[in-house]
Amino acid sequence: MSKFTGFSSLAISYFLLVSTIVAATDVHYCDNNEEYEVKVQGVDITPYPIARGEPATFRISANTDTKISSGKLVIEVSYFGWHIHSETHDLCDETSCPVAIGDFLVAHSQVLPGYTPPGSYSLKMKMLDGRKKELTCIKFSFDIGFGSSVADM
């Protein structure tokens, strides 16, 4: 047995222990009959479940047949079916613009307040071009765990 075999096993075990959990979530289009110009392949959320008061990153992998020079992301969040939050972001702050034809990634990081209740949430995201034309609309669910709280801050 090589002296490096034990080291590599230990290193792999350590990496698996401390690596951040990433969850790929099921994504649904808002309108299954719509032919969106941007096709979403998936959403990865890190860490998962999301911890209150800690940074969370949403990575959306997508593909487009058209060049996108500008636009907006409109995000709506619901908790137990109740709309609780809306925000709008410049698309070019979340990905490199112009977006070329082909695959691209939209990434958004945010720290949820420590008072955010744990549980299951749903998110609806619309991507609009510079003329406010809807390029895609997706929905997915995510969980917020019992991680950090106001008392921890």
GROMACS .gro file of C-alpha atoms in nm:
model
  153
    1MET     CA    1   0.000   0.000   0.000
    2SER     CA    2   0.136   0.342  -0.096
    3LYS     CA    3   0.191   0.599   0.176
    4PHE     CA    4  -0.035   0.832  -0.025
    5THR     CA    5  -0.335   0.595  -0.025
    6GLY     CA    6  -0.419   0.671   0.339
    7PHE     CA    7  -0.367   1.043   0.279
    8SER     CA    8  -0.592   1.052  -0.028
    9SER     CA    9  -0.870   0.862   0.153
   10LEU     CA   10  -0.845   1.103   0.444
   11ALA     CA   11  -0.846   1.404   0.209
   12ILE     CA   12  -1.152   1.277   0.020
   13SER     CA   13  -1.337   1.206   0.346
   14TYR     CA   14  -1.254   1.553   0.476
   15PHE     CA   15  -1.367   1.715   0.149
   16LEU     CA   16  -1.698   1.529   0.159
   17LEU     CA   17  -1.748   1.627   0.521
   18VAL     CA   18  -1.687   2.000   0.478
   19SER     CA   19  -1.820   2.050   0.125
   20THR     CA   20  -2.123   2.273   0.089
   21ILE     CA   21  -2.443   2.092   0.010
   22VAL     CA   22  -2.586   2.189  -0.328
   23ALA     CA   23  -2.942   2.108  -0.424
   24ALA     CA   24  -3.074   2.090  -0.776
   25THR     CA   25  -3.441   2.175  -0.760
   26ASP     CA   26  -3.730   2.086  -0.989
   27VAL     CA   27  -3.808   2.375  -1.220
   28HIS     CA   28  -4.141   2.431  -1.393
   29TYR     CA   29  -4.231   2.688  -1.657
   30CYS     CA   30  -4.507   2.931  -1.563
   31ASP     CA   31  -4.690   2.843  -1.886
   32ASN     CA   32  -4.615   2.499  -2.030
   33ASN     CA   33  -4.768   2.602  -2.363
   34GLU     CA   34  -4.542   2.906  -2.406
   35GLU     CA   35  -4.234   2.886  -2.631
   36TYR     CA   36  -3.987   3.086  -2.423
   37GLU     CA   37  -3.673   3.223  -2.593
   38VAL     CA   38  -3.469   3.129  -2.285
   39LYS     CA   39  -3.484   2.761  -2.189
   40VAL     CA   40  -3.390   2.686  -1.828
   41GLN     CA   41  -3.200   2.361  -1.772
   42GLY     CA   42  -3.188   2.378  -1.394
   43VAL     CA   43  -3.150   2.566  -1.067
   44ASP     CA   44  -2.884   2.488  -0.806
   45ILE     CA   45  -2.913   2.633  -0.456
   46THR     CA   46  -2.612   2.654  -0.223
   47PRO     CA   47  -2.626   2.577   0.068
   48TYR     CA   48  -2.937   2.367   0.092
   49PRO     CA   49  -3.151   2.405   0.287
   50ILE     CA   50  -3.089   2.776   0.305
   51ALA     CA   51  -2.982   2.901   0.649
   52ARG     CA   52  -3.132   3.222   0.784
   53GLY     CA   53  -2.878   3.501   0.819
   54GLU     CA   54  -2.628   3.321   0.594
   55PRO     CA   55  -2.548   3.383   0.224
   56ALA     CA   56  -2.742   3.168  -0.023
   57THR     CA   57  -2.666   3.143  -0.394
   58PHE     CA   58  -2.912   3.054  -0.668
   59ARG     CA   59  -2.749   2.943  -0.997
   60ILE     CA   60  -2.977   2.915  -1.298
   61SER     CA   61  -2.837   2.737  -1.603
   62ALA     CA   62  -3.010   2.835  -1.925
   63ASN     CA   63  -2.983   2.843  -2.303
   64THR     CA   64  -3.095   3.102  -2.556
   65ASP     CA   65  -3.129   3.121  -2.934
   66THR     CA   66  -3.106   3.501  -2.936
   67LYS     CA   67  -2.848   3.752  -2.817
   68ILE     CA   68  -2.964   3.941  -2.507
   69SER     CA   69  -2.803   4.281  -2.450
   70SER     CA   70  -2.999   4.393  -2.143
   71GLY     CA   71  -3.291   4.299  -1.926
   72LYS     CA   72  -3.439   4.245  -1.582
   73LEU     CA   73  -3.503   3.956  -1.345
   74VAL     CA   74  -3.833   3.990  -1.162
   75ILE     CA   75  -3.854   3.765  -0.856
   76GLU     CA   76  -4.164   3.691  -0.648
   77VAL     CA   77  -4.149   3.478  -0.332
   78SER     CA   78  -4.443   3.306  -0.163
   79TYR     CA   79  -4.472   3.132   0.173
   80PHE     CA   80  -4.761   2.888   0.220
   81GLY     CA   81  -4.921   3.039  -0.094
   82TRP     CA   82  -4.902   3.397   0.033
   83HIS     CA   83  -4.701   3.649  -0.168
   84ILE     CA   84  -4.443   3.788   0.076
   85HIS     CA   85  -4.166   3.950  -0.128
   86SER     CA   86  -4.083   4.094  -0.472
   87GLU     CA   87  -3.760   4.228  -0.612
   88THR     CA   88  -3.619   4.327  -0.950
   89HIS     CA   89  -3.255   4.294  -1.056
   90ASP     CA   90  -3.065   4.411  -1.361
   91LEU     CA   91  -2.992   4.098  -1.566
   92CYS     CA   92  -2.641   4.222  -1.643
   93ASP     CA   93  -2.562   4.233  -1.269
   94GLU     CA   94  -2.643   3.862  -1.246
   95THR     CA   95  -2.471   3.739  -1.566
   96SER     CA   96  -2.228   3.872  -1.828
   97CYS     CA   97  -2.390   4.092  -2.090
   98PRO     CA   98  -2.441   4.072  -2.371
   99VAL     CA   99  -2.563   3.715  -2.331
  100ALA     CA  100  -2.445   3.527  -2.640
  101ILE     CA  101  -2.644   3.259  -2.820
  102GLY     CA  102  -2.600   2.929  -2.636
  103ASP     CA  103  -2.559   2.829  -2.273
  104PHE     CA  104  -2.526   3.084  -1.994
  105LEU     CA  105  -2.551   3.106  -1.617
  106VAL     CA  106  -2.744   3.350  -1.400
  107ALA     CA  107  -2.620   3.363  -1.039
  108HIS     CA  108  -2.769   3.558  -0.752
  109SER     CA  109  -2.649   3.559  -0.391
  110GLN     CA  110  -2.843   3.698  -0.100
  111VAL     CA  111  -2.849   3.684   0.279
  112LEU     CA  112  -3.196   3.617   0.415
  113PRO     CA  113  -3.277   3.802   0.738
  114GLY     CA  114  -3.236   3.607   1.061
  115TYR     CA  115  -3.607   3.650   1.135
  116THR     CA  116  -3.711   3.467   0.816
  117PRO     CA  117  -3.940   3.180   0.921
  118PRO     CA  118  -3.815   2.831   0.838
  119GLY     CA  119  -4.022   2.624   0.598
  120SER     CA  120  -4.107   2.569   0.234
  121TYR     CA  121  -4.115   2.864  -0.005
  122SER     CA  122  -4.195   2.901  -0.375
  123LEU     CA  123  -4.019   3.138  -0.613
  124LYS     CA  124  -4.135   3.270  -0.948
  125MET     CA  125  -3.874   3.434  -1.171
  126LYS     CA  126  -3.937   3.618  -1.497
  127MET     CA  127  -3.655   3.719  -1.727
  128LEU     CA  128  -3.739   4.023  -1.940
  129ASP     CA  129  -3.535   4.174  -2.222
  130GLY     CA  130  -3.457   4.546  -2.251
  131ARG     CA  131  -3.798   4.607  -2.413
  132LYS     CA  132  -3.977   4.422  -2.128
  133LYS     CA  133  -4.056   4.121  -2.347
  134GLU     CA  134  -4.080   3.806  -2.134
  135LEU     CA  135  -3.793   3.571  -2.227
  136THR     CA  136  -3.875   3.304  -1.971
  137CYS     CA  137  -4.078   3.246  -1.658
  138ILE     CA  138  -4.001   2.967  -1.412
  139LYS     CA  139  -4.127   2.846  -1.074
  140PHE     CA  140  -3.956   2.631  -0.815
  141SER     CA  141  -3.968   2.555  -0.444
  142PHE     CA  142  -3.693   2.579  -0.183
  143ASP     CA  143  -3.660   2.529   0.191
  144ILE     CA  144  -3.524   2.756   0.460
  145GLY     CA  145  -3.383   2.559   0.750
  146PHE     CA  146  -3.355   2.628   1.119
  147GLY     CA  147  -2.995   2.758   1.076
  148SER     CA  148  -2.893   3.094   1.216
  149SER     CA  149  -3.151   3.315   1.384
  150VAL     CA  150  -3.178   3.665   1.526
  151ALA     CA  151  -3.037   3.536   1.856
  152ASP     CA  152  -2.721   3.425   1.670
  153MET     CA  153  -2.660   3.768   1.518
   0.00000   0.00000   0.00000
